Amino acid sequence: MRVLLLEDELMLQSAIAEYLSETGYIVDAFEDGEEAYQQIKKSSYDLFIFDINTPTIDGLSLLEKLQKEKIYIPTIFISAITQIEQISKAYELGCYDYLKKPFHLKELTLHIERLLKMADIQSKSIVKLSKMYSYDFQKERLSFDGVEQELKPKQQQILHLLAANIDKIVDFDMLRHYVWNDVHVDAATIRAEMHRVRQALKEDLIVSIKGIGYKLPKGHP
């Protein structure tokens, strides 16, 4: 897996790059957002790790710029910033995870592994969910018989997570992490939101796993 790291604290950048390299990742590290952007235009990556406050182009602006250019790569933000507005903006822009400094390097790899479990970035861009339904991961779009179906933000996040884990159980903790940003909502709240997703769909795609979570079965008719 090839990772682009944007971090302007050089000691931390070096430590992260060295640790990830030893773990088996290929890492290109930058301290300047513009330099990182130019490299992204030339090479392909499987994962971005961005600090928020970086020279020339900050991490949030860089992700926003990439989204406008339809460059959709799973992104983890690492930052000492705690303002909820900036954290919320990171998630609105499509980041998959947020890690607050300071952190243990092992914690970062755990977040990467968790991201891979949720996002399944090695999957094809478009996945068939049923005879009529398909999901486009790059465009984050659900289609029924080729026509896009609009979903509310939380419904969209739930569908994305389920589609990225076809035939695998998505448990309540995964839903809390990905959809509710680690806020500890109770199971009843999750079930109510899942009920709204099911009502929005034209087919009964989602299977309940009692007391554990949900899944989209493989080869759903």
CSV table of C-alpha atoms in Angstrom, one decimal:
chain,number,residue,atom,x,y,z
A,1,MET,CA,0.0,0.0,0.0
A,2,ARG,CA,1.3,3.4,-1.0
A,3,VAL,CA,0.7,6.3,1.5
A,4,LEU,CA,1.2,10.1,1.1
A,5,LEU,CA,2.0,11.8,4.4
A,6,LEU,CA,1.6,15.5,4.9
A,7,GLU,CA,3.1,16.6,8.2
A,8,ASP,CA,5.2,19.8,8.8
A,9,GLU,CA,6.6,18.7,12.2
A,10,LEU,CA,9.7,17.1,10.8
A,11,MET,CA,10.5,14.9,13.8
A,12,LEU,CA,7.0,13.5,13.8
A,13,GLN,CA,7.0,13.2,10.0
A,14,SER,CA,10.2,11.2,10.2
A,15,ALA,CA,8.9,9.0,13.0
A,16,ILE,CA,5.6,8.2,11.2
A,17,ALA,CA,7.3,7.5,7.9
A,18,GLU,CA,9.9,5.2,9.4
A,19,TYR,CA,7.3,3.3,11.5
A,20,LEU,CA,4.9,2.8,8.5
A,21,SER,CA,7.8,1.8,6.3
A,22,GLU,CA,8.9,-0.8,8.8
A,23,THR,CA,5.3,-2.0,8.9
A,24,GLY,CA,5.3,-2.6,5.2
A,25,TYR,CA,3.9,0.6,3.7
A,26,ILE,CA,5.5,2.7,1.0
A,27,VAL,CA,5.5,6.2,2.3
A,28,ASP,CA,6.1,9.6,0.5
A,29,ALA,CA,6.3,12.3,3.1
A,30,PHE,CA,5.9,16.1,2.6
A,31,GLU,CA,5.8,19.1,4.9
A,32,ASP,CA,4.3,21.5,2.3
A,33,GLY,CA,0.7,21.2,1.0
A,34,GLU,CA,1.5,22.5,-2.5
A,35,GLU,CA,4.4,20.1,-2.8
A,36,ALA,CA,2.1,17.2,-1.7
A,37,TYR,CA,-0.5,18.3,-4.2
A,38,GLN,CA,1.9,18.3,-7.1
A,39,GLN,CA,3.1,14.8,-6.2
A,40,ILE,CA,-0.5,13.6,-6.0
A,41,LYS,CA,-1.1,14.8,-9.5
A,42,LYS,CA,1.9,12.7,-10.7
A,43,SER,CA,1.4,9.5,-8.7
A,44,SER,CA,-1.3,7.2,-7.4
A,45,TYR,CA,-1.9,6.5,-3.7
A,46,ASP,CA,-4.0,4.2,-1.6
A,47,LEU,CA,-4.2,6.4,1.5
A,48,PHE,CA,-3.6,10.0,2.5
A,49,ILE,CA,-2.5,11.1,6.0
A,50,PHE,CA,-2.8,14.9,6.4
A,51,ASP,CA,-2.1,17.3,9.2
A,52,ILE,CA,-4.5,20.2,9.2
A,53,ASN,CA,-2.1,23.2,9.7
A,54,THR,CA,0.5,22.9,7.0
A,55,PRO,CA,2.4,25.5,4.9
A,56,THR,CA,1.1,26.8,1.5
A,57,ILE,CA,-2.0,24.6,1.4
A,58,ASP,CA,-3.4,23.3,4.7
A,59,GLY,CA,-4.7,19.8,4.9
A,60,LEU,CA,-8.4,20.7,4.8
A,61,SER,CA,-8.0,22.9,1.8
A,62,LEU,CA,-5.9,20.2,0.0
A,63,LEU,CA,-8.6,17.6,0.5
A,64,GLU,CA,-11.3,20.0,-0.7
A,65,LYS,CA,-9.2,20.7,-3.8
A,66,LEU,CA,-8.7,17.0,-4.5
A,67,GLN,CA,-12.4,16.3,-4.1
A,68,LYS,CA,-13.2,19.1,-6.6
A,69,GLU,CA,-10.8,17.4,-9.1
A,70,LYS,CA,-12.6,14.0,-8.4
A,71,ILE,CA,-9.5,12.5,-6.7
A,72,TYR,CA,-11.1,10.3,-4.0
A,73,ILE,CA,-8.6,8.7,-1.7
A,74,PRO,CA,-9.3,7.5,1.9
A,75,THR,CA,-7.9,10.2,4.2
A,76,ILE,CA,-6.9,10.2,7.9
A,77,PHE,CA,-6.3,13.6,9.5
A,78,ILE,CA,-3.8,13.9,12.3
A,79,SER,CA,-3.8,17.2,14.3
A,80,ALA,CA,-3.6,18.9,17.6
A,81,ILE,CA,-6.6,20.9,16.7
A,82,THR,CA,-9.7,20.2,18.9
A,83,GLN,CA,-12.2,22.8,17.5
A,84,ILE,CA,-15.3,20.8,16.6
A,85,GLU,CA,-15.9,23.1,13.6
A,86,GLN,CA,-12.6,22.0,11.9
A,87,ILE,CA,-13.1,18.4,12.8
A,88,SER,CA,-16.6,18.5,11.5
A,89,LYS,CA,-15.4,20.1,8.2
A,90,ALA,CA,-12.8,17.3,7.8
A,91,TYR,CA,-15.6,14.7,8.0
A,92,GLU,CA,-17.9,16.7,5.7
A,93,LEU,CA,-15.1,16.8,3.1
A,94,GLY,CA,-14.9,13.0,3.2
A,95,CYS,CA,-12.1,12.1,5.6
A,96,TYR,CA,-12.5,8.6,6.9
A,97,ASP,CA,-10.9,9.2,10.3
A,98,TYR,CA,-9.3,11.7,12.7
A,99,LEU,CA,-6.5,11.2,15.1
A,100,LYS,CA,-5.6,13.7,17.8
A,101,LYS,CA,-2.0,14.5,18.6
A,102,PRO,CA,-0.1,13.3,20.5
A,103,PHE,CA,-0.7,9.6,19.7
A,104,HIS,CA,1.3,6.4,19.8
A,105,LEU,CA,2.5,5.2,16.4
A,106,LYS,CA,0.8,1.9,16.9
A,107,GLU,CA,-2.4,3.7,17.4
A,108,LEU,CA,-2.0,5.2,13.9
A,109,THR,CA,-1.6,1.7,12.3
A,110,LEU,CA,-4.7,0.5,14.2
A,111,HIS,CA,-6.7,3.4,12.7
A,112,ILE,CA,-5.3,2.5,9.2
A,113,GLU,CA,-6.3,-1.2,9.7
A,114,ARG,CA,-9.7,-0.1,10.9
A,115,LEU,CA,-10.1,2.2,7.9
A,116,LEU,CA,-9.2,-0.7,5.5
A,117,LYS,CA,-11.8,-2.9,7.2
A,118,MET,CA,-14.5,-0.2,6.7
A,119,ALA,CA,-13.6,1.2,3.4
A,120,ASP,CA,-12.3,-1.8,1.5
A,121,ILE,CA,-10.3,0.5,-0.8
A,122,GLN,CA,-9.1,-2.4,-2.9
A,123,SER,CA,-12.7,-3.1,-4.2
A,124,LYS,CA,-14.0,-2.1,-7.6
A,125,SER,CA,-15.4,1.3,-8.0
A,126,ILE,CA,-18.9,0.1,-8.8
A,127,VAL,CA,-20.4,-2.8,-6.9
A,128,LYS,CA,-23.7,-4.5,-7.7
A,129,LEU,CA,-25.9,-4.7,-4.6
A,130,SER,CA,-28.8,-6.5,-6.3
A,131,LYS,CA,-30.2,-6.9,-9.8
A,132,MET,CA,-31.4,-3.3,-9.8
A,133,TYR,CA,-29.2,-1.6,-7.2
A,134,SER,CA,-25.5,-0.6,-7.6
A,135,TYR,CA,-23.1,1.6,-5.6
A,136,ASP,CA,-20.3,3.8,-7.0
A,137,PHE,CA,-17.6,4.2,-4.4
A,138,GLN,CA,-15.7,7.0,-6.2
A,139,LYS,CA,-18.9,9.1,-6.7
A,140,GLU,CA,-20.4,7.8,-3.4
A,141,ARG,CA,-23.7,7.3,-5.3
A,142,LEU,CA,-26.4,4.8,-5.0
A,143,SER,CA,-28.3,3.9,-8.2
A,144,PHE,CA,-31.5,2.0,-8.9
A,145,ASP,CA,-31.7,0.8,-12.5
A,146,GLY,CA,-29.1,3.3,-13.5
A,147,VAL,CA,-30.9,6.3,-11.9
A,148,GLU,CA,-29.2,8.0,-8.8
A,149,GLN,CA,-31.2,7.7,-5.6
A,150,GLU,CA,-30.9,10.6,-3.2
A,151,LEU,CA,-30.2,9.7,0.4
A,152,LYS,CA,-29.9,11.9,3.5
A,153,PRO,CA,-26.3,12.2,4.9
A,154,LYS,CA,-26.5,9.6,7.6
A,155,GLN,CA,-28.3,7.2,5.3
A,156,GLN,CA,-25.6,7.7,2.7
A,157,GLN,CA,-22.8,6.9,5.2
A,158,ILE,CA,-24.6,3.8,6.4
A,159,LEU,CA,-25.1,2.5,2.8
A,160,HIS,CA,-21.4,3.3,2.0
A,161,LEU,CA,-20.2,1.3,5.0
A,162,LEU,CA,-22.4,-1.7,4.2
A,163,ALA,CA,-21.5,-1.7,0.5
A,164,ALA,CA,-17.8,-1.6,1.4
A,165,ASN,CA,-18.3,-4.7,3.5
A,166,ILE,CA,-20.4,-6.9,1.3
A,167,ASP,CA,-21.4,-10.2,3.0
A,168,LYS,CA,-19.5,-9.1,6.2
A,169,ILE,CA,-21.2,-8.0,9.4
A,170,VAL,CA,-21.1,-4.3,10.1
A,171,ASP,CA,-21.4,-4.2,13.9
A,172,PHE,CA,-22.8,-1.4,16.1
A,173,ASP,CA,-19.3,-0.1,17.0
A,174,MET,CA,-18.3,0.3,13.3
A,175,LEU,CA,-21.5,2.2,12.7
A,176,ARG,CA,-20.9,4.5,15.8
A,177,HIS,CA,-17.3,5.1,14.5
A,178,TYR,CA,-18.1,5.8,10.9
A,179,VAL,CA,-21.6,7.4,11.0
A,180,TRP,CA,-21.7,9.0,14.4
A,181,ASN,CA,-17.9,9.9,14.7
A,182,ASP,CA,-17.4,7.8,17.8
A,183,VAL,CA,-20.3,9.4,19.7
A,184,HIS,CA,-21.8,6.6,21.9
A,185,VAL,CA,-25.3,6.5,20.5
A,186,ASP,CA,-27.5,3.6,21.8
A,187,ALA,CA,-28.5,0.6,19.8
A,188,ALA,CA,-32.1,2.0,19.6
A,189,THR,CA,-30.9,5.1,17.8
A,190,ILE,CA,-28.9,3.0,15.3
A,191,ARG,CA,-31.9,0.7,14.7
A,192,ALA,CA,-34.1,3.7,14.1
A,193,GLU,CA,-31.7,5.2,11.5
A,194,MET,CA,-31.4,1.8,9.8
A,195,HIS,CA,-35.2,1.6,9.7
A,196,ARG,CA,-35.2,4.9,7.8
A,197,VAL,CA,-32.6,3.6,5.4
A,198,ARG,CA,-34.7,0.5,4.7
A,199,GLN,CA,-37.8,2.7,4.1
A,200,ALA,CA,-35.8,4.8,1.6
A,201,LEU,CA,-34.8,1.8,-0.5
A,202,LYS,CA,-36.9,0.3,-3.2
A,203,GLU,CA,-35.7,-3.3,-2.3
A,204,ASP,CA,-35.2,-5.1,1.0
A,205,LEU,CA,-31.4,-5.3,0.8
A,206,ILE,CA,-30.2,-5.1,4.4
A,207,VAL,CA,-30.1,-8.2,6.7
A,208,SER,CA,-30.3,-7.7,10.5
A,209,ILE,CA,-27.9,-9.8,12.6
A,210,LYS,CA,-29.7,-9.8,16.0
A,211,GLY,CA,-27.8,-8.1,18.8
A,212,ILE,CA,-24.7,-7.5,16.6
A,213,GLY,CA,-25.3,-5.4,13.5
A,214,TYR,CA,-26.2,-5.6,9.8
A,215,LYS,CA,-24.9,-6.8,6.5
A,216,LEU,CA,-25.6,-6.7,2.7
A,217,PRO,CA,-25.5,-10.3,1.5
A,218,LYS,CA,-23.3,-11.3,-1.4
A,219,GLY,CA,-25.2,-12.0,-4.6
A,220,HIS,CA,-28.4,-10.6,-3.3
A,221,PRO,CA,-31.2,-11.5,-5.8
